[in-house]
Amino acid sequence: MELMMKRLYILMPLIFIFSCGQQSEMASVSGKISSPADYTAEEYYVGLYAIRTGENLDEPTAFAISKDGSFNLETKPGKYVLAAWAKGLQNVRMRILVTQNGERSQADISLEKQKVPVEISSVKVVGEFCDWNPAKAVEMKNDNGKWTLTDTKMLIEKREYAFIVNDQKHPIYDAVVENVELNKNRTTFQNIYTTGAIEFNTADFMTTEDIGSIAVTGQWSDFNDFMDEMDEFTKLYRETRAKNKGASIEIATENYNILNKKLDEIDTKFSGKYAQLVLAARIARLTFMHPVLKEVEPAFAGGITDTTLLGNVIAGANFAEFRETTDGLLEQIDVKSQMLDGGFVRTIAAIDDYLAEAPTAVANAGLATNYYSKKLLAMEELTSNKDLGGTVLFSIGWILTYKQKVEEAEAILLKIKEKYPQHSSVTRGTVDRALASLKMTIGTVAPLFAVETITGDSLKLSDFRGKFVFIDFWGTWCGPCRREIPHIIEMAHHFSPEKLQVVGLTTYDTLEKVKNYVATNNIPYPNALGPEAVTKAYGITAFPTTFLIDLDGHILAKNLSGGDLTKKIEEQIAAWEMKKNMSGRG
């Protein structure tokens, strides 16, 4: 997968993970929250959250506070996590599908008391007084099973606090604003402030596992079960993908068939009800598991594209079969389906990115290097699903931005802002970053910056005036970034420090992670945590992004990479020096 998507570098996080639809009509979910007979909650909290990877929830798309437990949430159609909780009660969550076909989704929610460990060795109080930092929490004293804190000078009356039991680390949130994250080994407790003392009584909480529940009625009542099956498929996909590395074409074909069979079984189990979601998974996951990739792999060996070999593969029968399969899947997409969030789009858009590496072979096959982009743009014209339409435009616009096709990219990015203003790429500011990136053209003055390196030294771009500077915007979390590091290290050793300076700026990283990575990989050039102001100034929308700056502080080249990085930079420098000499003679 990485080979064919070698230029589909990591997008700004969170752009494609928001899967709630953005159609114009609103839909709703209503129901009732109940609590144990011996416990009455003052308020119940319930919200809808976009489905995303991991346990954490993002900002709710719809949220309600209820005194009697009844609720009605209005939102745009799409796939969501429905979550409910109350102080002192375990939270519950379930993935649901909300549609706009006039059917009101109904959910009956049952909450149970929070659980405490049977064996309690310590209880601490955490709150505003210590910035909700568990490391600064205050110890409580055990008095026959009741843990008390009598010295309350640091506490503020009528404020919220929480208990930390047995030093279990956990996030703490204001339940009115954000979800209280709870699971089997992480529990938070809301205290009661009384007469200047705080008391934690284990008798107020359950000590046996008793999980609450959500029961959804209606046409899509089995959606969570479907998603459980898709989770199992994703697990199988990851295992199979790992087995494919270094495997023969025969093994790759076998693994491809196993995954296809699994999706067939899921589709059959749910009688085709979620056929569009199965189809989207088939496109997103299996396109880059196709056996033809084994023929493609050698073309990208060593980080240098062998365009002749790639062209031979594209001209071959196996690639023709791959294209026929992909085209057939795309023809089955219902562009008006409310279930689709566009997650498969970036996979298809990436195919054009490697077709462009062998334009002659593509032309001989009767194709165009934007073959799949045209198909996606046709979908965008027909769809009423705004999330799908926005994702199509952003995927294509981002690739054009990365390739610095300024006029084409700008037209598409501006179209997103006008036609899909609620798309996550717009609301999260990524389209604006991409537009800013288009202004960072060759010859533009590179924005100045000053940072502190991971070793504590001061680093200013202006200090390197009179040298060439290579800036790498990267992250330890970014696979393509990590694969480029050896090439950058090789290049840094090739040039003298007086000639060229390499600078690494990481984003979405911690100081500890970067220090460890730099030390482990013997990275010789300075690195720093890149401030958001710097990434905005340079219009960073993908990682890695690189800039080569000339002696006068102007951008000489962008996005140089690969196994021939040193050669590319030598050519850029030689051309710049020749131009400078020629102008000097004039």
XYZ file of C-alpha atoms in Angstrom:
586
model
C 0.000 0.000 0.000
C 2.747 2.440 0.916
C 4.454 1.918 -2.433
C 1.543 2.923 -4.606
C 0.672 5.720 -2.190
C 4.210 6.973 -1.867
C 3.105 10.518 -2.596
C -0.152 10.273 -0.671
C 1.638 11.735 2.307
C 0.011 12.113 5.686
C -2.721 14.745 5.629
C -3.329 17.130 8.479
C -4.828 14.893 11.206
C -8.608 14.597 11.479
C -9.482 15.652 7.937
C -10.968 12.342 6.835
C -12.043 10.846 10.146
C -15.219 12.828 10.638
C -17.804 10.564 9.165
C -21.055 12.315 9.999
C -22.872 13.248 6.814
C -23.324 16.849 5.787
C -26.570 16.682 3.874
C -28.860 19.664 4.234
C -31.868 17.882 5.783
C -31.774 17.260 9.512
C -32.487 13.968 11.241
C -33.097 13.174 14.890
C -32.615 10.647 17.671
C -34.898 10.619 20.697
C -35.313 8.435 23.743
C -35.219 8.058 27.492
C -32.331 7.576 29.939
C -32.983 5.566 33.085
C -30.863 5.004 36.208
C -30.825 2.370 38.985
C -33.863 2.322 41.267
C -31.747 3.319 44.299
C -30.034 6.250 42.591
C -31.427 9.489 41.215
C -29.180 11.600 39.014
C -29.598 15.348 39.119
C -28.916 15.622 35.398
C -28.369 13.294 32.486
C -25.998 14.088 29.613
C -26.366 12.663 26.128
C -24.607 13.467 22.866
C -23.894 12.376 19.307
C -20.256 12.192 18.224
C -18.677 11.516 14.847
C -17.252 8.009 14.610
C -13.463 8.107 14.750
C -10.531 5.806 15.399
C -9.675 5.146 19.049
C -11.582 5.500 22.300
C -11.648 9.294 22.612
C -14.595 11.321 21.387
C -14.406 14.615 19.568
C -16.707 17.608 20.087
C -20.374 16.529 19.955
C -22.429 17.328 16.872
C -25.537 17.345 19.069
C -25.767 17.497 22.868
C -28.459 17.697 25.512
C -28.814 17.939 29.296
C -31.953 16.352 30.685
C -33.499 16.501 34.148
C -35.948 13.632 33.641
C -33.861 11.549 31.226
C -35.863 12.273 28.071
C -33.953 13.681 25.110
C -34.213 14.604 21.449
C -31.052 15.232 19.413
C -31.195 16.818 15.970
C -28.255 16.458 13.616
C -27.289 15.889 10.013
C -27.701 12.317 8.725
C -24.714 10.063 9.165
C -22.866 7.554 11.340
C -22.407 8.505 15.011
C -21.492 7.350 18.473
C -24.413 7.893 20.847
C -23.045 8.412 24.375
C -24.849 9.045 27.657
C -23.738 9.531 31.252
C -24.532 11.139 34.587
C -22.501 11.964 37.667
C -21.917 8.824 39.658
C -23.051 6.551 36.825
C -21.097 4.569 34.249
C -21.209 6.053 30.785
C -22.453 4.004 27.823
C -21.937 4.414 24.108
C -23.095 2.766 20.912
C -22.548 3.392 17.209
C -25.776 4.282 15.418
C -26.886 5.284 11.933
C -29.116 8.359 11.648
C -30.991 8.853 8.371
C -33.191 11.534 6.872
C -35.908 9.298 5.426
C -38.499 10.518 7.916
C -37.849 7.710 10.390
C -37.055 9.040 13.845
C -34.403 6.916 15.544
C -35.395 5.743 19.014
C -32.884 4.843 21.742
C -33.651 3.610 25.250
C -30.623 4.047 27.516
C -29.949 2.387 30.875
C -27.158 3.677 33.129
C -25.588 1.851 36.068
C -23.495 3.024 39.017
C -19.792 3.596 38.574
C -17.534 0.799 39.646
C -14.719 1.017 42.211
C -11.963 -1.576 42.711
C -12.632 -4.155 45.432
C -9.180 -3.480 46.904
C -8.499 0.227 47.422
C -5.033 1.266 48.558
C -5.246 5.031 48.017
C -7.648 7.821 47.162
C -6.637 11.299 46.043
C -8.516 14.483 45.240
C -7.842 16.317 42.000
C -9.403 19.559 40.786
C -8.950 23.139 39.682
C -6.560 23.851 42.555
C -3.942 21.644 40.857
C -4.998 22.293 37.240
C -6.581 18.833 37.166
C -3.086 17.348 37.153
C -3.189 13.831 38.718
C 0.495 14.159 39.632
C -0.418 17.035 41.965
C -3.499 15.386 43.490
C -3.883 15.500 47.287
C -3.880 12.284 49.361
C -6.933 11.379 51.471
C -6.948 9.430 54.760
C -8.684 6.105 55.259
C -11.176 6.045 58.158
C -12.795 2.599 58.220
C -13.509 2.527 54.512
C -14.376 6.200 54.276
C -11.641 8.334 52.785
C -11.627 11.920 54.047
C -9.814 15.170 53.353
C -10.181 17.566 56.242
C -7.518 20.072 55.234
C -9.456 21.809 52.485
C -7.650 25.136 52.364
C -6.698 24.587 48.731
C -10.260 23.788 47.702
C -12.875 26.216 46.453
C -16.432 25.764 47.698
C -19.064 24.656 45.205
C -16.446 23.726 42.602
C -16.140 20.298 41.029
C -13.490 17.822 42.105
C -12.816 14.188 41.339
C -11.284 11.203 43.065
C -8.330 9.166 41.806
C -8.449 5.615 43.097
C -5.338 3.396 43.329
C -3.290 5.900 41.299
C -5.178 4.999 38.148
C -4.453 7.598 35.491
C -7.473 8.948 33.666
C -8.728 12.071 31.913
C -10.916 14.456 33.907
C -13.485 16.631 32.158
C -16.292 19.015 33.000
C -19.203 16.690 32.341
C -21.411 19.528 31.149
C -19.066 20.350 28.287
C -17.271 17.130 27.420
C -17.730 13.443 27.924
C -16.366 11.813 31.069
C -14.205 9.009 29.700
C -14.805 5.762 31.562
C -13.891 2.136 31.026
C -13.151 -0.943 33.085
C -9.786 0.146 34.431
C -10.257 3.909 34.438
C -12.868 5.462 36.691
C -13.534 9.016 37.826
C -15.824 10.093 40.621
C -17.642 13.348 41.248
C -17.440 14.415 44.886
C -19.877 16.167 47.168
C -18.480 19.218 48.989
C -19.969 19.450 52.488
C -19.120 21.670 55.461
C -15.538 22.281 54.474
C -14.640 18.572 54.230
C -14.574 16.060 51.402
C -15.527 12.440 51.889
C -15.303 9.476 49.535
C -17.460 6.548 50.673
C -16.942 3.294 48.769
C -20.461 2.239 49.710
C -21.807 4.852 47.324
C -20.389 2.975 44.331
C -20.747 -0.495 42.921
C -17.942 -3.042 43.271
C -19.226 -5.565 40.737
C -19.243 -5.224 36.989
C -22.703 -4.118 35.811
C -22.602 -2.348 32.490
C -25.379 -0.057 31.275
C -26.959 -0.481 27.862
C -28.448 1.245 24.831
C -31.296 -0.325 22.888
C -31.988 1.176 19.451
C -35.196 0.452 17.553
C -35.995 0.965 13.897
C -34.604 -0.051 10.526
C -30.964 0.404 11.552
C -31.167 -1.237 14.998
C -28.381 -3.701 14.094
C -25.918 -1.022 12.919
C -23.658 -1.452 15.949
C -23.534 -5.201 15.281
C -22.555 -4.443 11.687
C -19.799 -2.128 12.855
C -18.531 -4.849 15.201
C -18.214 -7.131 12.178
C -16.386 -4.402 10.275
C -14.013 -4.008 13.221
C -13.168 -7.689 12.878
C -12.603 -7.175 9.162
C -10.272 -4.254 9.865
C -8.305 -6.435 12.270
C -8.050 -9.177 9.632
C -7.043 -6.578 7.036
C -4.163 -5.317 9.169
C -2.949 -8.842 9.868
C -3.175 -9.784 6.191
C -1.487 -6.588 5.070
C 1.446 -7.367 7.368
C 1.706 -10.860 5.873
C 1.845 -9.384 2.383
C 5.166 -7.667 3.029
C 7.790 -9.731 1.280
C 5.231 -12.342 0.212
C 4.974 -13.874 -3.258
C 2.289 -12.940 -5.772
C 0.582 -16.265 -5.010
C 0.372 -15.488 -1.292
C -0.783 -11.920 -2.028
C -3.547 -13.316 -4.250
C -4.638 -15.718 -1.518
C -4.746 -12.927 1.071
C -6.689 -10.684 -1.305
C -9.292 -13.417 -1.781
C -9.568 -14.006 1.974
C -10.426 -10.350 2.557
C -12.921 -10.270 -0.295
C -14.606 -13.373 1.098
C -14.854 -11.805 4.558
C -16.626 -8.749 3.132
C -18.961 -11.014 1.152
C -19.877 -12.828 4.385
C -20.602 -9.557 6.206
C -22.746 -8.290 3.333
C -24.729 -11.546 3.302
C -25.156 -11.622 7.095
C -26.924 -8.261 7.023
C -28.882 -9.050 3.826
C -27.209 -6.283 1.849
C -28.642 -3.588 4.114
C -25.229 -1.959 4.463
C -24.029 -2.796 0.954
C -22.720 0.718 0.309
C -20.555 0.635 3.444
C -19.200 -2.783 2.494
C -18.497 -1.462 -0.995
C -16.679 1.584 0.382
C -14.534 -0.690 2.569
C -13.794 -2.912 -0.410
C -12.538 0.093 -2.367
C -10.645 1.751 0.484
C -8.997 -1.398 1.842
C -8.639 -3.832 -1.040
C -7.597 -1.518 -3.864
C -4.076 -1.446 -2.471
C -4.099 -5.136 -1.522
C -4.487 -6.189 -5.152
C -1.838 -8.730 -6.259
C -0.664 -6.416 -9.049
C 1.146 -4.453 -6.347
C 3.732 -7.194 -6.169
C 4.676 -6.247 -9.710
C 4.747 -2.569 -8.764
C 6.958 -2.896 -5.648
C 10.326 -3.109 -7.465
C 9.548 0.118 -9.344
C 9.801 2.067 -6.080
C 12.746 0.241 -4.513
C 15.278 2.495 -2.806
C 13.048 5.544 -2.931
C 13.742 6.154 -6.638
C 10.977 5.489 -9.163
C 11.880 3.157 -12.018
C 9.500 4.663 -14.572
C 10.351 2.045 -17.205
C 9.393 -0.842 -14.921
C 6.296 0.989 -13.709
C 5.297 1.657 -17.313
C 5.644 -2.040 -18.171
C 3.328 -2.958 -15.292
C 0.724 -0.383 -16.361
C 0.856 -1.741 -19.914
C 0.395 -5.326 -18.691
C -2.674 -7.573 -18.450
C -2.677 -7.687 -14.631
C -2.976 -3.922 -14.356
C -5.788 -3.968 -16.922
C -7.623 -6.477 -14.669
C -6.921 -4.265 -11.639
C -8.384 -1.230 -13.443
C -11.426 -3.217 -14.573
C -12.071 -4.351 -11.000
C -11.671 -0.839 -9.603
C -13.893 0.693 -12.274
C -16.555 -1.916 -11.566
C -16.566 -1.105 -7.863
C -16.837 2.629 -8.514
C -19.827 2.056 -10.808
C -21.670 0.418 -7.895
C -21.308 3.476 -5.656
C -24.637 5.171 -4.932
C -23.495 8.789 -4.855
C -26.678 9.818 -3.029
C -26.276 7.307 -0.211
C -26.349 8.873 3.246
C -24.070 6.132 4.546
C -21.000 7.194 2.570
C -18.561 9.618 4.172
C -15.991 9.686 1.376
C -13.356 7.638 3.182
C -12.668 5.617 0.037
C -12.060 8.710 -2.105
C -8.460 9.352 -1.111
C -7.532 5.782 -2.089
C -8.872 6.273 -5.600
C -7.384 9.764 -5.928
C -3.962 8.339 -5.057
C -3.970 6.029 -8.090
C -3.670 9.018 -10.422
C -0.707 10.214 -8.411
C 1.358 7.197 -9.394
C -0.088 6.998 -12.936
C 1.532 10.387 -13.449
C 4.928 8.731 -12.903
C 4.603 6.855 -16.211
C 2.641 9.125 -18.583
C 3.789 7.399 -21.777
C 2.581 3.973 -20.670
C -0.669 5.511 -19.435
C -1.250 7.196 -22.804
C -0.440 3.960 -24.670
C -3.068 2.204 -22.541
C -5.628 4.742 -23.749
C -5.853 6.433 -20.344
C -5.089 9.851 -18.936
C -2.978 10.590 -15.874
C -6.107 12.081 -14.257
C -8.254 9.056 -15.168
C -9.631 8.482 -11.672
C -9.837 12.151 -10.740
C -12.317 12.577 -13.607
C -14.429 9.725 -12.271
C -14.434 11.250 -8.786
C -15.323 14.708 -10.076
C -18.252 13.154 -11.955
C -19.437 11.706 -8.632
C -19.153 15.125 -7.003
C -21.373 16.672 -9.660
C -24.119 14.081 -9.076
C -24.050 13.605 -5.309
C -26.392 15.219 -2.805
C -24.172 13.896 -0.004
C -22.166 16.984 0.914
C -19.593 15.084 2.932
C -18.815 12.859 -0.070
C -18.736 15.837 -2.441
C -16.472 17.880 -0.192
C -14.086 14.983 0.326
C -13.799 14.416 -3.441
C -12.840 18.036 -4.042
C -10.470 18.216 -1.104
C -8.668 14.978 -2.019
C -8.032 16.157 -5.562
C -7.324 19.733 -4.508
C -4.797 18.602 -1.928
C -2.849 16.478 -4.431
C -2.799 19.382 -6.892
C -1.601 21.632 -4.069
C 1.223 19.249 -3.229
C 2.262 19.191 -6.884
C 2.119 23.014 -6.932
C -0.387 23.131 -9.786
C -1.451 26.510 -8.490
C -4.312 27.522 -10.774
C -6.023 24.103 -10.785
C -5.610 23.626 -7.043
C -6.827 27.110 -6.157
C -9.963 26.714 -8.277
C -10.926 23.458 -6.552
C -10.090 24.677 -3.042
C -12.151 27.833 -3.488
C -15.008 25.690 -4.828
C -14.954 23.653 -1.597
C -15.287 26.807 0.503
C -18.180 28.045 -1.619
C -20.080 24.787 -2.169
C -19.273 22.851 1.023
C -18.608 25.438 3.784
C -19.424 22.887 6.515
C -16.989 20.246 5.277
C -14.369 19.404 7.901
C -11.517 20.490 5.619
C -13.039 23.993 5.659
C -14.137 24.199 9.291
C -10.797 22.830 10.481
C -8.880 25.409 8.450
C -7.078 22.918 6.224
C -8.370 24.427 2.991
C -7.060 27.812 4.098
C -3.698 26.208 4.865
C -3.636 24.657 1.416
C -4.428 28.028 -0.159
C -1.615 29.570 1.878
C 0.686 26.796 0.659
C -0.038 27.761 -2.944
C 1.405 31.189 -2.223
C 4.682 29.581 -1.128
C 5.876 29.358 -4.704
C 9.408 29.166 -6.060
C 11.080 32.559 -5.620
C 8.919 33.596 -2.659
C 10.754 34.864 0.409
C 10.763 32.087 3.039
C 9.020 33.254 6.243
C 11.507 33.879 9.046
C 11.202 31.957 12.283
C 12.984 31.488 15.575
C 12.703 28.262 17.582
C 14.398 26.429 20.411
C 15.919 23.116 19.372
C 15.352 19.910 21.283
C 18.784 20.412 22.868
C 17.828 23.879 24.131
C 19.771 25.904 21.581
C 18.364 28.962 19.827
C 17.814 28.546 16.086
C 16.857 31.350 13.701
C 16.398 31.006 9.968
C 18.049 34.410 9.540
C 21.250 33.015 11.096
C 21.762 30.877 7.994
C 21.641 33.702 5.459
C 24.495 33.057 3.022
C 23.887 29.271 3.126
C 21.422 26.999 1.438
C 18.879 25.696 3.943
C 16.839 22.495 3.685
C 13.767 22.546 5.982
C 11.936 19.286 6.683
C 8.457 19.514 8.262
C 7.952 16.029 9.678
C 6.709 13.994 12.663
C 7.754 10.847 14.503
C 4.195 9.533 13.988
C 4.394 9.917 10.187
C 5.453 6.796 8.260
C 6.437 8.592 5.023
C 8.418 11.099 7.110
C 10.374 8.333 8.808
C 11.144 6.704 5.458
C 12.618 9.970 4.194
C 14.918 10.500 7.198
C 17.746 8.195 5.938
C 17.821 10.097 2.629
C 17.993 13.424 4.461
C 20.766 12.169 6.742
C 22.743 10.997 3.697
C 22.251 14.384 2.080
C 23.249 16.262 5.258
C 26.543 14.336 5.401
C 27.202 15.003 1.713
C 27.185 18.811 1.937
C 29.555 20.807 4.110
C 27.944 22.812 6.954
C 29.248 25.978 5.304
C 27.355 25.106 2.108
C 24.011 23.802 3.334
C 22.178 23.579 6.664
C 19.419 21.035 7.321
C 16.687 21.889 9.858
C 13.923 19.558 11.042
C 10.635 20.944 12.407
C 8.251 18.407 13.924
C 4.511 18.827 14.388
C 2.014 17.045 16.663
C 4.935 15.619 18.631
C 6.291 15.706 22.172
C 9.803 16.763 23.108
C 10.532 13.333 24.590
C 9.442 11.441 21.467
C 11.522 13.650 19.178
C 14.594 13.426 21.421
C 14.360 9.635 21.515
C 13.842 9.346 17.753
C 16.724 11.692 16.940
C 19.066 9.835 19.300
C 18.022 6.362 18.135
C 18.441 7.229 14.456
C 21.599 9.344 14.858
C 20.076 12.380 13.143
C 22.965 14.874 12.895
C 21.122 18.097 12.099
C 19.143 20.313 14.535
C 15.470 19.573 15.185
C 12.807 21.561 16.989
C 9.121 21.351 17.766
C 7.559 23.439 15.007
C 5.248 26.151 16.404
C 1.788 26.347 14.853
C 2.555 29.880 13.640
C 5.431 28.507 11.550
C 3.395 25.672 10.002
C 0.675 28.176 9.143
C 3.174 30.618 7.649
C 4.542 27.878 5.398
C 1.060 26.561 4.555
C 1.792 23.014 5.717
C -1.050 20.650 4.842
C 0.855 17.373 4.582
C 3.854 15.586 5.992
C 6.608 15.478 5.088
C 6.864 18.832 3.343
C 10.313 20.135 2.483
C 11.724 23.457 1.343
C 15.109 24.294 -0.135
C 15.999 27.930 0.609
C 18.663 29.790 -1.387
C 21.435 32.043 -0.059
C 19.187 35.102 -0.300
C 16.343 33.549 1.706
C 14.062 32.708 -1.234
C 12.346 29.363 -1.839
C 14.405 27.488 -4.410
C 12.471 24.186 -4.456
C 9.677 22.341 -2.623
C 9.030 18.730 -1.716
C 12.342 17.277 -2.835
C 12.543 13.696 -1.588
C 13.511 10.123 -2.361
C 16.669 8.071 -2.689
C 18.140 10.593 -5.141
C 17.544 13.559 -2.812
C 21.239 14.515 -2.769
C 21.374 14.540 -6.576
C 18.210 16.642 -6.802
C 19.585 19.242 -4.412
C 22.935 19.327 -6.211
C 21.078 20.045 -9.466
C 19.004 22.792 -7.844
C 22.067 24.448 -6.328
C 24.057 24.186 -9.560
C 21.235 25.770 -11.562
C 20.868 28.579 -9.009
C 24.601 29.286 -8.985
C 24.776 29.300 -12.789
C 21.838 31.729 -12.966
C 23.488 33.920 -10.334
C 26.787 33.929 -12.217
C 25.082 34.769 -15.483
C 23.199 37.673 -13.946
C 26.435 38.899 -12.340
C 28.172 38.961 -15.703
C 25.308 40.887 -17.162
